[in-house]
mmCIF file of C-alpha atoms in Angstrom:
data_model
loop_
_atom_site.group_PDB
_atom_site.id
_atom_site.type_symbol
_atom_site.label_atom_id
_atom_site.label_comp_id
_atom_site.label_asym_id
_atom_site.label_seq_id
_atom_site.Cartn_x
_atom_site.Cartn_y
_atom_site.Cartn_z
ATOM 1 C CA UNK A 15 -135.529 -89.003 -52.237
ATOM 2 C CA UNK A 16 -133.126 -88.065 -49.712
ATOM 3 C CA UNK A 17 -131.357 -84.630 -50.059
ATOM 4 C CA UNK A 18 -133.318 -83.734 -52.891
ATOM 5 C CA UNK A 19 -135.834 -81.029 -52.806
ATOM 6 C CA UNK A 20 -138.696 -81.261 -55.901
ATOM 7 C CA UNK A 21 -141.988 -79.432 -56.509
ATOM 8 C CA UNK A 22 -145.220 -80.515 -58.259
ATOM 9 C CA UNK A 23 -148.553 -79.034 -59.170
ATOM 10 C CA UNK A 24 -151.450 -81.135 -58.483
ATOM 11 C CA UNK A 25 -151.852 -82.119 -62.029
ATOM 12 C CA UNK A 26 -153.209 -85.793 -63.826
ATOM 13 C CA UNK A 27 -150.613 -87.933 -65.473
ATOM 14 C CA UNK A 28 -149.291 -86.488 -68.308
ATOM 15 C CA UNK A 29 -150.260 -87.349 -72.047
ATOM 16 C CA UNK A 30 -148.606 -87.238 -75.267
ATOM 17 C CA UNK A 31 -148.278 -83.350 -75.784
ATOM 18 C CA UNK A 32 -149.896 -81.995 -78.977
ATOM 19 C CA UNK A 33 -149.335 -78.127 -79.639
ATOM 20 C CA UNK A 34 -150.226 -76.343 -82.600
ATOM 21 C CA UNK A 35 -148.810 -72.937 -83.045
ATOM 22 C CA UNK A 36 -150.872 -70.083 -83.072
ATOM 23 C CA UNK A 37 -147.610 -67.511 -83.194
ATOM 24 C CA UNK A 38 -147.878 -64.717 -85.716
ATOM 25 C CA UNK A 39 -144.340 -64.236 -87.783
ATOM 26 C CA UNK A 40 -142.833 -60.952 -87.282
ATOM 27 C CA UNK A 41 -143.926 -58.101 -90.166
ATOM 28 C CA UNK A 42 -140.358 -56.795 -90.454
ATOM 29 C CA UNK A 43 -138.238 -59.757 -91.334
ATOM 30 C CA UNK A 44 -138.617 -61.067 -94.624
ATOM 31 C CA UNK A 45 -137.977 -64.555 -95.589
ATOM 32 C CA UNK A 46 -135.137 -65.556 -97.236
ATOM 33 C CA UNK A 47 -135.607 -69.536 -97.416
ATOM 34 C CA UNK A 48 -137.715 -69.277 -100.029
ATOM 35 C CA UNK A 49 -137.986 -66.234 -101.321
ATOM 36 C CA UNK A 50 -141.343 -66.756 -102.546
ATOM 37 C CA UNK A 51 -144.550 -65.949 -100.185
ATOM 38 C CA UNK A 52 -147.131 -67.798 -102.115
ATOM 39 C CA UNK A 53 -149.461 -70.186 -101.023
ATOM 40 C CA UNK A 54 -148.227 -73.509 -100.035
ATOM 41 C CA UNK A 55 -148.036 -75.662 -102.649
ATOM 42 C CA UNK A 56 -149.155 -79.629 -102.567
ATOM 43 C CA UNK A 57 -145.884 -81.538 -101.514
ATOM 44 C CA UNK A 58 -144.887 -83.542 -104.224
ATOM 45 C CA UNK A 59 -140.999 -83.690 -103.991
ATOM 46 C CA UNK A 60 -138.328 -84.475 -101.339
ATOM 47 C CA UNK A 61 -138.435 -82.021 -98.365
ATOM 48 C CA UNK A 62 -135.448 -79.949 -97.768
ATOM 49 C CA UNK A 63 -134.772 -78.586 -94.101
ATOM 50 C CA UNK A 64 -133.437 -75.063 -93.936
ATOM 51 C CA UNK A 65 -129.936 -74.934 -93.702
ATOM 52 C CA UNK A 66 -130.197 -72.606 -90.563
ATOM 53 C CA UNK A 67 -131.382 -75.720 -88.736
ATOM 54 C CA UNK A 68 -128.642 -78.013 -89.692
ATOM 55 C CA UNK A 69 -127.539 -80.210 -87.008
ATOM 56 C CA UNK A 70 -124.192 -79.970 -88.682
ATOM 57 C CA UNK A 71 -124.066 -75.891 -88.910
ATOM 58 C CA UNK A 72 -125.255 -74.685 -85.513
ATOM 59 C CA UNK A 73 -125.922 -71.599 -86.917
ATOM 60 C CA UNK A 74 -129.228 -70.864 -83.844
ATOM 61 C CA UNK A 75 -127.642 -71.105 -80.088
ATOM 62 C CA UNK A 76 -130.946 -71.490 -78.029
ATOM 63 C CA UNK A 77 -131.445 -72.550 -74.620
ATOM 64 C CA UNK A 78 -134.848 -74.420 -74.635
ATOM 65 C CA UNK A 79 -135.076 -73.269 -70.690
ATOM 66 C CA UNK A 80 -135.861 -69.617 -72.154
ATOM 67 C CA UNK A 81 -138.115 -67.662 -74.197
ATOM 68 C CA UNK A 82 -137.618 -68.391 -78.208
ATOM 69 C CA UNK A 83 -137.070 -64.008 -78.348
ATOM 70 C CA UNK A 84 -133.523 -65.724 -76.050
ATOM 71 C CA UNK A 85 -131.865 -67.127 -78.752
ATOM 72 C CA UNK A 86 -128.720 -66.091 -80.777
ATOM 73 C CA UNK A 87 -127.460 -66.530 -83.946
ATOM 74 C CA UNK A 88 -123.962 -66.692 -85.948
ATOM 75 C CA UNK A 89 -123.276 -63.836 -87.278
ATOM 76 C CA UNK A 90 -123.689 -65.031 -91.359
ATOM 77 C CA UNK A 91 -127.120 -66.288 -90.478
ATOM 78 C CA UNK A 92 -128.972 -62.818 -90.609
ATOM 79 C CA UNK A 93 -132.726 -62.761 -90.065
ATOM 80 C CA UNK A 94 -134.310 -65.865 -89.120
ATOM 81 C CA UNK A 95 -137.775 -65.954 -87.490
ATOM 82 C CA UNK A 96 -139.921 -65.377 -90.713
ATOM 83 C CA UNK A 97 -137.933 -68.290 -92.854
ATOM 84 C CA UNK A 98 -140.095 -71.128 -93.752
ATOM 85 C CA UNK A 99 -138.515 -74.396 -92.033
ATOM 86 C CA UNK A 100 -138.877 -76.341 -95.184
ATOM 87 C CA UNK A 101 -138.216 -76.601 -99.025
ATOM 88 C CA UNK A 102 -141.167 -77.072 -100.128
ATOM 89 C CA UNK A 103 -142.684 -74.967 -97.499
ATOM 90 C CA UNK A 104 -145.486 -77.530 -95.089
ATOM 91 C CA UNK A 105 -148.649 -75.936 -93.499
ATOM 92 C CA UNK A 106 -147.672 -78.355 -90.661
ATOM 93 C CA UNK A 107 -145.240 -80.688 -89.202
ATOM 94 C CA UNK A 108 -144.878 -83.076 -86.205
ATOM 95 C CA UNK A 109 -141.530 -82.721 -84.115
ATOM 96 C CA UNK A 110 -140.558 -85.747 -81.195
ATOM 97 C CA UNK A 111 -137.480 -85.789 -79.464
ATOM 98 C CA UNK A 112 -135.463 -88.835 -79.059
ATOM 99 C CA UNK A 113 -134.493 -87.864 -75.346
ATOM 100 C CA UNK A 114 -138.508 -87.445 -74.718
ATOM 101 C CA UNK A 115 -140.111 -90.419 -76.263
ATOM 102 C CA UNK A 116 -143.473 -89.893 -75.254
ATOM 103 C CA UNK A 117 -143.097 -86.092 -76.396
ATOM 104 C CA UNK A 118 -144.893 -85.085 -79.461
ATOM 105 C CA UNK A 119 -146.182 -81.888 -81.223
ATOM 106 C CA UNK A 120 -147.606 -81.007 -83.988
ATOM 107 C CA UNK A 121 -146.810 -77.633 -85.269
ATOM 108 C CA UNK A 122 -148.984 -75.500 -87.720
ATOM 109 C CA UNK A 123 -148.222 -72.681 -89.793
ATOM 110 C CA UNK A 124 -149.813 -69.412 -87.830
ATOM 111 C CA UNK A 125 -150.130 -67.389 -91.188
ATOM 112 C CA UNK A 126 -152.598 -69.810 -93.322
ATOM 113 C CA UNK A 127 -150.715 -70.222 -96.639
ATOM 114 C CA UNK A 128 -147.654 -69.352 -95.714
ATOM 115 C CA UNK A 129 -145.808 -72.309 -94.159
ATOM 116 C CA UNK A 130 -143.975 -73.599 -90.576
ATOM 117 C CA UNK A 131 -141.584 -71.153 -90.133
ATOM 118 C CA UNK A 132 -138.738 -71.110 -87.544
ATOM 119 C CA UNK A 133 -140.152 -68.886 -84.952
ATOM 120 C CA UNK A 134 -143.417 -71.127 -84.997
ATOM 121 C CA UNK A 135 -141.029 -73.698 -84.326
ATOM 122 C CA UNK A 136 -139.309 -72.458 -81.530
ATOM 123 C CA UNK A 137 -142.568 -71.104 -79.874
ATOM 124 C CA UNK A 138 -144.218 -74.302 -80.353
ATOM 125 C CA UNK A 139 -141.096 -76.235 -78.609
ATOM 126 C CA UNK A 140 -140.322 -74.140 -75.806
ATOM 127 C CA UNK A 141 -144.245 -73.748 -74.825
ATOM 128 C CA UNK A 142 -144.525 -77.570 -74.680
ATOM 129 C CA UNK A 143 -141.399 -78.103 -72.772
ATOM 130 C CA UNK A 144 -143.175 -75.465 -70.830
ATOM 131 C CA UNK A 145 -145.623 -78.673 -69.331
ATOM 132 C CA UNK A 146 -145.310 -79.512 -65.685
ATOM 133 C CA UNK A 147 -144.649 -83.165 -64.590
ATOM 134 C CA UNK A 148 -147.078 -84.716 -62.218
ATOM 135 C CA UNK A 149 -145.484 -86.512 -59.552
ATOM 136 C CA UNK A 150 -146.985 -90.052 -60.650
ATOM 137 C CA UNK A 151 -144.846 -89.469 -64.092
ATOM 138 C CA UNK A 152 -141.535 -88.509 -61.962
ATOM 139 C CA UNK A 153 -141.953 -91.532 -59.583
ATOM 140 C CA UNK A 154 -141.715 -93.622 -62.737
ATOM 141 C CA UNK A 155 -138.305 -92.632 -64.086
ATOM 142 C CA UNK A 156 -135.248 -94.615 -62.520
ATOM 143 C CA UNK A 157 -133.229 -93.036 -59.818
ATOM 144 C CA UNK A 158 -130.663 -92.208 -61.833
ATOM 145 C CA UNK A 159 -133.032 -90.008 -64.083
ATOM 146 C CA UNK A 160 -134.763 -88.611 -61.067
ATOM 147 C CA UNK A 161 -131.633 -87.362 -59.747
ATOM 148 C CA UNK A 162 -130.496 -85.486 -63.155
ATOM 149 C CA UNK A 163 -133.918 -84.017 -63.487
ATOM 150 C CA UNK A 164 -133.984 -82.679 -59.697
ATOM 151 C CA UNK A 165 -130.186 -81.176 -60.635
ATOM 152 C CA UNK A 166 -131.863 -79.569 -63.743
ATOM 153 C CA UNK A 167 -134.891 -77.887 -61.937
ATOM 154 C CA UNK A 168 -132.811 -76.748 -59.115
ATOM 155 C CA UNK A 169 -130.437 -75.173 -61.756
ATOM 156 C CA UNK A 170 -133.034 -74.088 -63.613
ATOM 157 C CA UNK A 171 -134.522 -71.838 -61.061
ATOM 158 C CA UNK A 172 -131.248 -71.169 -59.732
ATOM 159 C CA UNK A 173 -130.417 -69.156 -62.059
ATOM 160 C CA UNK A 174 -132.985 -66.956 -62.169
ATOM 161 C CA UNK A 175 -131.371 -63.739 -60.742
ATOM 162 C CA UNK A 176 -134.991 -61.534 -60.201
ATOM 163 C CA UNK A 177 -135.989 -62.782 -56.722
ATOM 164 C CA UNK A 178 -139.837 -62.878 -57.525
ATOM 165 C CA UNK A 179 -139.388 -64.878 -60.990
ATOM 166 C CA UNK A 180 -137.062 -67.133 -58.909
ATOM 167 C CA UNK A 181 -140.050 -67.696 -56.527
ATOM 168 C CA UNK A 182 -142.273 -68.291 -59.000
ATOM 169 C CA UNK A 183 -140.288 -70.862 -61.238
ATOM 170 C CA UNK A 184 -139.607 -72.338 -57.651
ATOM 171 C CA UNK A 185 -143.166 -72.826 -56.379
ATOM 172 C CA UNK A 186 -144.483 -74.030 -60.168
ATOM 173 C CA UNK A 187 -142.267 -77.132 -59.963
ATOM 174 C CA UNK A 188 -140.964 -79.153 -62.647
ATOM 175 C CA UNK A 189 -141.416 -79.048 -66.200
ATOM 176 C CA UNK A 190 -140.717 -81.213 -69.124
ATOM 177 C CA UNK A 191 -137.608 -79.023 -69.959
ATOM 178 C CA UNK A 192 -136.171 -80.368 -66.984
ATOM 179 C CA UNK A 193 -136.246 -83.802 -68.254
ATOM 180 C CA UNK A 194 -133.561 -83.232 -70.989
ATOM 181 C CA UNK A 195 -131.244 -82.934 -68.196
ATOM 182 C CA UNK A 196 -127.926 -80.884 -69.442
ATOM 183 C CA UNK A 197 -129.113 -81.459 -72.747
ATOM 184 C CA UNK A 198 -130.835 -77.993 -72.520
ATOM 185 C CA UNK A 199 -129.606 -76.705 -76.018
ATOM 186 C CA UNK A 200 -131.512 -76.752 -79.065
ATOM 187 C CA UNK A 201 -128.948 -77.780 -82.117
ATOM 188 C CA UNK A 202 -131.773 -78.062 -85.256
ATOM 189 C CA UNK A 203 -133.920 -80.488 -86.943
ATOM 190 C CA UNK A 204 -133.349 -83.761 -88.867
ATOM 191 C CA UNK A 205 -135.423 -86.075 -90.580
ATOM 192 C CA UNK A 206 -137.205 -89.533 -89.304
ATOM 193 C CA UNK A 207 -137.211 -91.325 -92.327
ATOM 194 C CA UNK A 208 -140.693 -91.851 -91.064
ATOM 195 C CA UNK A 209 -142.306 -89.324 -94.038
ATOM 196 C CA UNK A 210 -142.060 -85.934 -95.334
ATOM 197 C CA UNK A 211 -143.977 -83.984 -92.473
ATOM 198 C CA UNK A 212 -142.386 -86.057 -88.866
ATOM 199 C CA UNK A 213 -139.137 -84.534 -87.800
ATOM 200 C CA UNK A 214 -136.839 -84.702 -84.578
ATOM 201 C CA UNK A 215 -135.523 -81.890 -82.582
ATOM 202 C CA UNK A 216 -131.830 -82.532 -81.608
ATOM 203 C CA UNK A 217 -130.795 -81.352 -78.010
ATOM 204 C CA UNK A 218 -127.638 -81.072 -76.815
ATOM 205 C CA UNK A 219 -125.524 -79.993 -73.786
#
């Protein structure tokens, strides 16, 4: 592609991406969505997403690009990372992303009993999008597509302002974050209508 400069490890084709979390929730936050710590009970009821996740609040401004530790939050929204994503809490839960459709993870509580919380989320998300794409998957997208995802990797790495990370990001190619284009920033969860325990990640400019 003429004028356009790309990067790819010398990796297979890539598969449907399955990640389960293995992220411990901080000690020192407390959750506050539910209150209550107990097991995980059987889900027998409709599931409620946290309100911090609300496509409609915006409440978490993260850039999928970075580290979860990267994002910010509204001022009201007070500790985050330890709240359960759900009402009733769910051991585990599978996230796709309408802007990836061959993306897929699966996301499991990492304290047994306790339930998905937010940071497990984010971790799981971010380390997914954290997949290179082979050359045989980038030769399939249209033009079009291969020139926004070129523009996002070169941005990407761009603005990386240590000169060694820069390097590095550089020389590791793409990655699946660079597929979502400008659509780089997480704005919460919604439901599939496709059962209690599928959900999609919204991302947005």
């Amino acid at each position: 592609m003429p004028g356009k400069h790309v990067r790819f490890l010398d990796i297979p084709s890539m598969p449907q991406s399955n990640y389960s979390s293995s992220i411990s929730p901080p000690i020192l936050d407390q959750p506050s969505f539910p209150h209550d710590s107990k097991l995980v009970p059987p889900v027998r009821s409709l599931i409620r997403i946290n309100p911090k996740l609300s496509v409609h609040e915006r409440l978490i401004h993260y850039d999928l690009r970075l580290p979860p530790e990267n994002a910010l939050v509204h001022p009201k929204l007070g500790r985050f990372v330890n709240d359960q994503v759900t009402e009733p809490a769910l051991s585990s839960m599978t996230i796709i992303c309408e802007v990836l459709p061959r993306w897929s993870i699966t996301v499991v509580e990492s304290q047994l009993g306790y339930g998905v919380t937010i940071m497990d989320v984010l971790h799981a998300i971010y380390r997914s999008l954290r997949t290179s794409v082979s050359e045989a998957d980038f030769v399939q997208l249209s033009p079009d597509m291969q020139r926004r995802v070129s523009d996002a990797f070169q941005r990407r790495y761009r603005s990386i302002t240590d000169e060694k990370v820069h390097a590095t990001e550089k020389s590791k190619g793409l990655k699946l974050v660079d597929v979502l284009g400008e659509k780089k920033m997480f704005a919460g969860l919604r439901s599939t209508l496709q059962g209690q325990k599928k959900w999609i990640v919204i991302a947005t400019k």
